[in-house]
Amino acid sequence: MQTNFPPELLKDPDMARSESVVRRCVHCGFCTATCPTFQLLGDEADSPRGRIYMIKDMLEANRPADAATVKHVDRCLSCLSCMTTCPSGVHYMHLVDHARAHIEKTYRRPLPERFLRRMLAVVLPSPGLFRASLIGARLAKPFARFLPGRLKGMVAMAPKSLPKPFDDSPRIIPAQGERRMRVALLTGCAQKVLDPEINEATIRLLTRHGVEVCLAEGAGCCGALTHHMGFTGSAHAAAAGNIRAWMRLREEKGGLDAVVINASGCGTTVKDYGHMFRADPTLAEAAAVIAGLARDVTEVMESLGLRPSGETPALKVAYHSACSLQHGQKITQTPKTLLKKAGFAVVEPAEGHLCCGSAGTYNLLQPEIAGKLKARKLANLARTKPDVIAAGNIGCMTQLSEGAPAPIVHTAQLLDWATGGPRPAAIPA
């Protein structure tokens, strides 16, 4: 695609990166075949190719975002299915993230929209505030019908009860037997409120296989939620805290072999820390190191070699491939291979490449489109007639839990169970 960015604009690293991304697009339209919003809406402006045109026009002129551009960029899930499909290697993620940051700087949203987005940006990354908000939402359920549209949906999504909080105090959990690896575990923000059993299962699984697990002081939210809303300052502050915390562990005796992540949306962002901080004179090198150490929990288990106990039932597991795992991190076969080695019969739903509609805060900000994608995903999962559904991302699990044809659990929970851990609480005995 021909571009005409003025030379002075290209001195900005983000503009230069966006220009290089746009130039790779050859207008082929392959992305439209796998874009969830284009599949639903049939509007070129709601396809990656259409959004690239609009973003190019906005950034090239360095003009404030207009309402039409904001509307169609907001409708993008950042599922990155287009990046898997694109034959030209267009790195759409970097382009749309830059567009969102530009929108937040130059476009004034209506007051209710600004309030909602800021509220989500403050509450979701904070486990304490998020837990309190879920308790409040649960109390508000009887009055949900009186609330305005999106608030009504948020209250409806609140779980009926909350589990005991995960203990994320800084500590080291020793390996069982000979130590084979030393890792830091990203314990997350929303996940440890909604389903702390995922972290507990991950720790048991890793330590059982000879991994020393460190919960680092100063580590917290990965920054993904705010990053994809265009709140660059908040996102970079959270990411910088993690980088410093994990680098301290790396510099300790014993070092650090990996940063293990069990929420694939977080994993995609942490693996991009090197890009996020490439122009930061103080953190660029450390960010690149941490990005290089980041691993999904299934990647680590593949390298260690799973040791099944042979005592779990041969359940039929429908594997839901989170977009951030299959498209963002290009991890497609590893989770399924591990589940099969664990003794489960693995089936895959049709249209596995299409998003379930969760996409971070998307199901809260674009509930109508998210609801249609959820219904489509649930129908495809139901056709597999599973005993249990496995996924590698808490957002997907939360999105699909209501109406799912079977219990939905994290892949790490099933692997933990298959190697000597307890049966996941969601699976009836």
XYZ file of C-alpha atoms in Angstrom:
429
model
C 0.000 0.000 0.000
C 1.415 3.389 -0.967
C 1.915 5.796 1.918
C 2.641 9.515 2.113
C 3.675 10.076 5.730
C 5.584 13.375 6.057
C 9.248 12.807 7.053
C 8.823 14.763 10.291
C 6.060 12.365 11.409
C 8.272 9.357 10.801
C 10.689 10.594 13.453
C 8.118 9.309 15.943
C 8.772 5.562 16.534
C 5.067 4.708 16.634
C 4.368 6.550 13.382
C 7.349 4.889 11.729
C 6.165 1.473 12.848
C 2.601 2.119 11.650
C 3.861 3.307 8.284
C 5.916 0.133 7.836
C 2.896 -2.007 8.778
C 0.568 -0.207 6.348
C 3.063 -0.531 3.481
C 2.963 -4.333 3.753
C -0.776 -4.477 3.018
C -1.468 -5.504 -0.596
C -5.276 -5.084 -0.480
C -5.778 -8.841 -1.077
C -8.762 -9.146 1.259
C -7.821 -12.552 2.676
C -8.336 -11.024 6.130
C -12.031 -10.440 5.457
C -12.638 -14.202 5.341
C -11.517 -14.694 8.947
C -12.490 -11.390 10.578
C -15.348 -11.974 13.058
C -16.858 -8.506 12.717
C -16.822 -8.618 8.919
C -18.391 -12.075 9.030
C -21.190 -10.729 11.226
C -21.701 -7.249 9.772
C -20.525 -7.554 6.157
C -19.196 -3.991 6.194
C -15.783 -3.342 4.620
C -15.160 -0.723 7.310
C -15.486 -3.515 9.873
C -12.770 -5.616 8.235
C -9.015 -5.340 8.883
C -8.459 -4.025 5.356
C -11.089 -1.334 5.822
C -9.713 -0.328 9.202
C -6.192 -0.146 7.775
C -7.416 2.371 5.179
C -9.094 4.510 7.845
C -6.154 4.338 10.245
C -3.735 5.209 7.431
C -5.780 8.273 6.477
C -5.939 9.402 10.093
C -2.281 8.871 10.989
C -0.822 10.024 7.667
C -2.449 13.422 8.077
C -1.801 13.363 11.831
C -5.372 14.534 12.267
C -7.696 14.014 15.205
C -9.806 10.883 15.045
C -13.331 11.306 13.710
C -16.475 9.544 14.882
C -16.563 7.066 11.971
C -12.974 5.924 12.523
C -13.567 5.575 16.257
C -16.723 3.534 15.666
C -15.040 0.983 13.427
C -11.767 0.763 15.370
C -13.794 0.259 18.567
C -15.576 -2.642 16.883
C -12.260 -4.445 16.297
C -11.790 -7.318 18.755
C -7.989 -7.415 18.370
C -8.459 -11.154 17.943
C -5.588 -11.055 15.400
C -7.130 -13.721 13.202
C -6.244 -11.422 10.312
C -2.563 -11.781 11.179
C -2.793 -15.548 10.908
C -4.494 -15.274 7.521
C -2.443 -12.434 6.003
C -0.001 -13.685 3.338
C 1.964 -10.428 3.475
C 2.813 -10.428 7.176
C 0.907 -7.269 8.092
C 1.421 -6.767 11.851
C -2.078 -5.456 12.422
C -1.741 -5.592 16.234
C 0.861 -2.829 16.373
C -1.141 -0.693 13.956
C -4.478 -0.919 15.758
C -2.845 -0.408 19.164
C -1.236 2.799 17.865
C -4.576 3.880 16.401
C -6.281 3.385 19.759
C -3.655 5.447 21.538
C -4.078 8.201 18.913
C -7.850 8.084 19.368
C -7.544 8.516 23.129
C -5.270 11.538 22.619
C -7.327 13.290 19.947
C -10.982 12.284 20.272
C -13.374 13.335 23.019
C -15.912 10.600 23.626
C -19.362 11.299 25.116
C -19.263 11.630 28.901
C -20.945 8.253 29.700
C -18.482 6.492 27.384
C -15.493 8.229 28.980
C -16.743 7.338 32.441
C -17.302 3.683 31.571
C -13.908 3.221 29.930
C -12.066 4.952 32.740
C -13.939 2.921 35.316
C -12.966 -0.331 33.596
C -9.364 0.837 33.250
C -9.159 1.504 36.992
C -11.222 -1.386 38.368
C -10.270 -4.411 36.263
C -6.473 -4.292 36.773
C -6.919 -3.927 40.548
C -7.906 -7.238 42.216
C -9.212 -5.453 45.315
C -11.400 -3.026 43.409
C -12.522 -5.712 40.981
C -13.571 -8.024 43.782
C -15.487 -5.220 45.491
C -17.200 -4.319 42.216
C -18.303 -7.920 41.670
C -19.766 -8.048 45.159
C -21.616 -4.807 44.420
C -22.834 -6.141 41.071
C -24.118 -9.286 42.735
C -26.147 -7.192 45.177
C -27.481 -5.144 42.259
C -28.725 -8.152 40.269
C -32.357 -7.815 41.456
C -32.381 -4.255 40.100
C -30.537 -4.988 36.830
C -33.601 -4.364 34.648
C -33.661 -0.728 35.773
C -30.042 -0.059 34.758
C -28.944 1.425 31.410
C -27.814 -0.951 28.632
C -24.178 -1.837 29.229
C -24.351 -1.542 33.012
C -27.221 -4.010 32.914
C -25.034 -6.443 30.982
C -22.134 -6.039 33.388
C -24.328 -6.764 36.385
C -25.774 -9.812 34.629
C -22.260 -11.188 34.023
C -21.264 -10.985 37.691
C -20.826 -14.469 39.233
C -23.262 -15.620 41.891
C -20.422 -16.210 44.332
C -16.708 -15.494 44.557
C -14.047 -17.981 45.606
C -11.542 -17.371 48.347
C -8.862 -14.924 47.122
C -5.606 -16.299 45.775
C -2.607 -15.701 48.036
C -0.260 -13.764 45.774
C 2.133 -12.653 48.500
C 5.756 -12.621 47.286
C 7.284 -16.024 47.936
C 9.101 -18.953 46.422
C 7.385 -22.333 46.054
C 10.086 -25.012 45.854
C 10.227 -27.692 43.200
C 9.343 -31.242 44.106
C 12.438 -33.382 43.727
C 15.329 -32.129 41.620
C 14.952 -28.540 40.452
C 14.827 -28.375 36.652
C 13.744 -24.772 36.170
C 13.233 -21.542 38.092
C 10.358 -19.398 36.857
C 8.304 -16.364 37.743
C 4.532 -16.793 37.551
C 2.338 -13.905 36.407
C -0.596 -14.249 38.786
C -2.686 -11.706 36.893
C -5.443 -9.380 38.054
C -8.994 -10.352 37.041
C -8.132 -14.052 36.837
C -7.083 -14.442 40.436
C -10.388 -12.903 41.519
C -12.645 -14.892 39.193
C -10.867 -18.259 39.366
C -7.886 -18.498 41.737
C -7.856 -22.277 41.216
C -6.110 -21.680 37.867
C -3.014 -20.254 39.567
C -3.128 -22.942 42.250
C -3.322 -25.704 39.640
C -0.512 -24.090 37.628
C 1.777 -23.974 40.672
C 1.045 -27.619 41.557
C 1.599 -28.702 37.952
C 4.915 -26.882 37.648
C 6.381 -27.831 41.027
C 5.373 -31.475 40.470
C 7.501 -31.410 37.335
C 10.574 -29.956 39.036
C 9.963 -26.226 38.670
C 10.686 -23.670 41.377
C 7.933 -21.045 41.145
C 8.537 -17.449 42.242
C 5.813 -14.898 42.946
C 7.700 -11.641 42.530
C 7.288 -8.608 44.746
C 6.029 -5.685 42.682
C 4.544 -7.736 39.832
C 0.893 -7.232 38.963
C -1.360 -6.588 35.980
C 0.408 -7.101 32.650
C -1.105 -3.914 31.204
C -3.060 -5.610 28.402
C -6.516 -4.342 29.370
C -5.518 -0.675 29.410
C -3.099 -1.032 26.489
C -5.851 -2.223 24.167
C -8.105 0.621 25.304
C -5.501 3.176 24.242
C -4.461 4.163 27.765
C -0.751 3.942 27.033
C 0.453 5.609 30.228
C -1.388 3.201 32.535
C -0.412 0.186 30.450
C 3.283 1.082 30.349
C 3.345 1.787 34.092
C 1.962 -1.682 34.830
C 4.336 -3.325 32.373
C 7.336 -1.440 33.743
C 6.526 -2.669 37.244
C 6.553 -6.251 36.018
C 9.773 -5.831 34.065
C 11.585 -4.469 37.094
C 10.144 -7.123 39.414
C 11.127 -10.022 37.166
C 14.549 -8.590 36.387
C 15.249 -8.506 40.131
C 14.469 -12.230 40.251
C 16.684 -12.830 37.237
C 19.592 -11.113 38.962
C 19.229 -13.251 42.101
C 21.180 -16.434 42.681
C 19.453 -19.076 40.598
C 18.447 -16.664 37.858
C 15.221 -16.985 35.918
C 14.531 -19.494 33.160
C 11.095 -18.235 32.157
C 8.165 -15.991 32.991
C 5.180 -18.340 32.984
C 1.791 -16.976 31.989
C -1.491 -18.903 32.199
C -3.775 -16.239 30.702
C -3.036 -16.071 26.998
C -4.260 -12.490 26.630
C -1.585 -11.473 29.125
C 0.976 -13.666 27.386
C 0.546 -11.924 24.051
C 1.184 -8.565 25.705
C 4.173 -9.641 27.815
C 5.780 -11.173 24.736
C 5.409 -7.726 23.128
C 7.103 -5.797 25.957
C 10.229 -5.473 23.818
C 8.257 -3.577 21.188
C 6.355 -1.499 23.731
C 9.583 -0.214 25.321
C 11.863 -0.221 22.265
C 12.365 3.556 22.467
C 12.716 3.726 26.271
C 16.377 4.371 27.100
C 16.089 2.897 30.599
C 13.902 -0.157 30.004
C 14.384 -1.201 26.362
C 17.019 -3.846 27.080
C 15.253 -5.272 30.144
C 11.896 -5.313 28.349
C 13.396 -7.300 25.486
C 14.889 -9.784 27.972
C 11.542 -10.304 29.730
C 9.683 -10.609 26.430
C 12.149 -13.312 25.447
C 11.581 -15.179 28.718
C 7.762 -15.106 28.505
C 6.165 -18.525 27.994
C 2.634 -19.834 28.063
C 2.283 -22.571 30.666
C 1.691 -25.141 27.911
C 4.998 -24.192 26.252
C 6.804 -24.851 29.517
C 5.049 -28.164 30.051
C 5.911 -29.251 26.526
C 9.597 -28.592 27.223
C 9.483 -30.416 30.565
C 7.581 -33.463 29.348
C 4.206 -34.241 30.901
C 4.099 -37.155 33.341
C 0.473 -38.382 33.523
C -0.621 -40.476 36.471
C -2.995 -42.551 34.330
C -5.742 -42.209 36.935
C -8.023 -39.621 35.332
C -11.146 -40.643 33.375
C -10.970 -40.562 29.574
C -13.252 -37.568 29.151
C -14.076 -35.961 25.822
C -12.512 -32.495 25.973
C -13.592 -29.796 23.517
C -10.593 -27.537 23.151
C -11.436 -23.852 22.722
C -8.411 -22.113 21.223
C -8.213 -18.584 22.610
C -7.452 -16.008 19.922
C -4.566 -14.571 21.911
C -2.986 -18.034 22.014
C -3.564 -19.236 18.456
C -3.290 -15.900 16.639
C -1.348 -13.706 19.068
C 1.262 -16.281 20.120
C 0.911 -18.824 17.296
C 0.469 -21.661 19.796
C -1.997 -24.058 18.203
C -1.016 -27.702 18.659
C 0.810 -27.746 21.998
C -2.230 -27.575 24.340
C -4.065 -30.265 22.361
C -0.999 -32.511 22.304
C -0.609 -32.193 26.074
C -4.284 -32.930 26.710
C -4.087 -36.039 24.530
C -0.932 -37.176 26.332
C -2.800 -36.656 29.604
C -5.340 -39.246 28.453
C -8.209 -37.047 27.280
C -10.044 -37.447 23.982
C -9.668 -34.023 22.350
C -12.209 -32.625 19.897
C -12.274 -29.217 18.222
C -15.332 -27.123 17.393
C -16.025 -25.799 13.926
C -14.900 -22.214 13.247
C -12.223 -22.546 15.902
C -10.400 -19.556 14.412
C -13.285 -17.169 15.195
C -13.361 -15.176 18.430
C -15.825 -15.967 21.227
C -16.431 -12.245 21.781
C -14.618 -11.823 25.085
C -11.506 -9.955 23.891
C -10.512 -8.226 27.135
C -13.119 -5.527 27.764
C -14.849 -6.006 24.398
C -17.824 -7.953 25.770
C -18.433 -5.053 28.169
C -17.984 -2.255 25.622
C -19.541 -3.955 22.567
C -22.070 -6.341 24.148
C -24.293 -6.796 21.085
C -21.535 -8.027 18.761
C -19.912 -9.987 21.601
C -23.227 -11.692 22.348
C -23.640 -12.848 18.749
C -20.109 -14.241 18.660
C -20.682 -15.989 21.973
C -23.867 -17.656 20.709
C -22.051 -18.803 17.562
C -19.159 -20.235 19.577
C -21.425 -21.998 22.076
C -23.420 -23.602 19.264
C -20.239 -24.945 17.691
C -19.009 -26.250 21.036
C -22.345 -27.940 21.727
C -22.126 -29.857 18.448
C -19.008 -31.641 19.718
C -21.018 -33.088 22.655
C -18.131 -32.635 25.124
C -17.784 -33.801 28.715
C -15.683 -30.725 29.486
C -14.395 -27.647 27.655
C -10.764 -26.553 28.002
C -9.425 -23.065 27.347
C -6.243 -21.163 28.081
C -7.646 -17.716 28.836
C -9.839 -16.510 31.693
C -11.664 -14.018 29.473
C -12.895 -16.794 27.183
C -13.839 -18.957 30.158
C -15.903 -16.179 31.703
C -17.540 -15.291 28.394
C -18.566 -18.879 27.649
C -19.450 -20.084 31.136
C -23.101 -19.053 30.999
C -24.811 -21.322 28.520
C -21.857 -23.663 27.969
C -22.837 -27.265 27.105
C -20.284 -28.619 29.601
C -18.087 -27.399 32.471
C -15.345 -25.064 31.246
C -11.922 -25.227 32.888
C -8.393 -24.087 32.195
C -6.046 -26.410 30.323
C -3.617 -26.239 33.271
C -6.337 -27.525 35.614
C -6.844 -30.615 33.464
C -3.099 -31.215 33.188
C -2.745 -30.822 36.958
C -5.550 -33.340 37.515
C -4.009 -35.782 35.048
C -0.637 -35.664 36.802
C -1.830 -36.208 40.360
C -3.687 -33.055 41.299
C -7.297 -32.711 42.453
C -10.297 -32.875 40.162
C -11.186 -29.317 39.043
C -14.065 -28.024 41.162
C -16.168 -27.268 38.067
C -16.200 -30.927 37.002
C -18.734 -32.987 38.944
C -17.483 -36.183 40.541
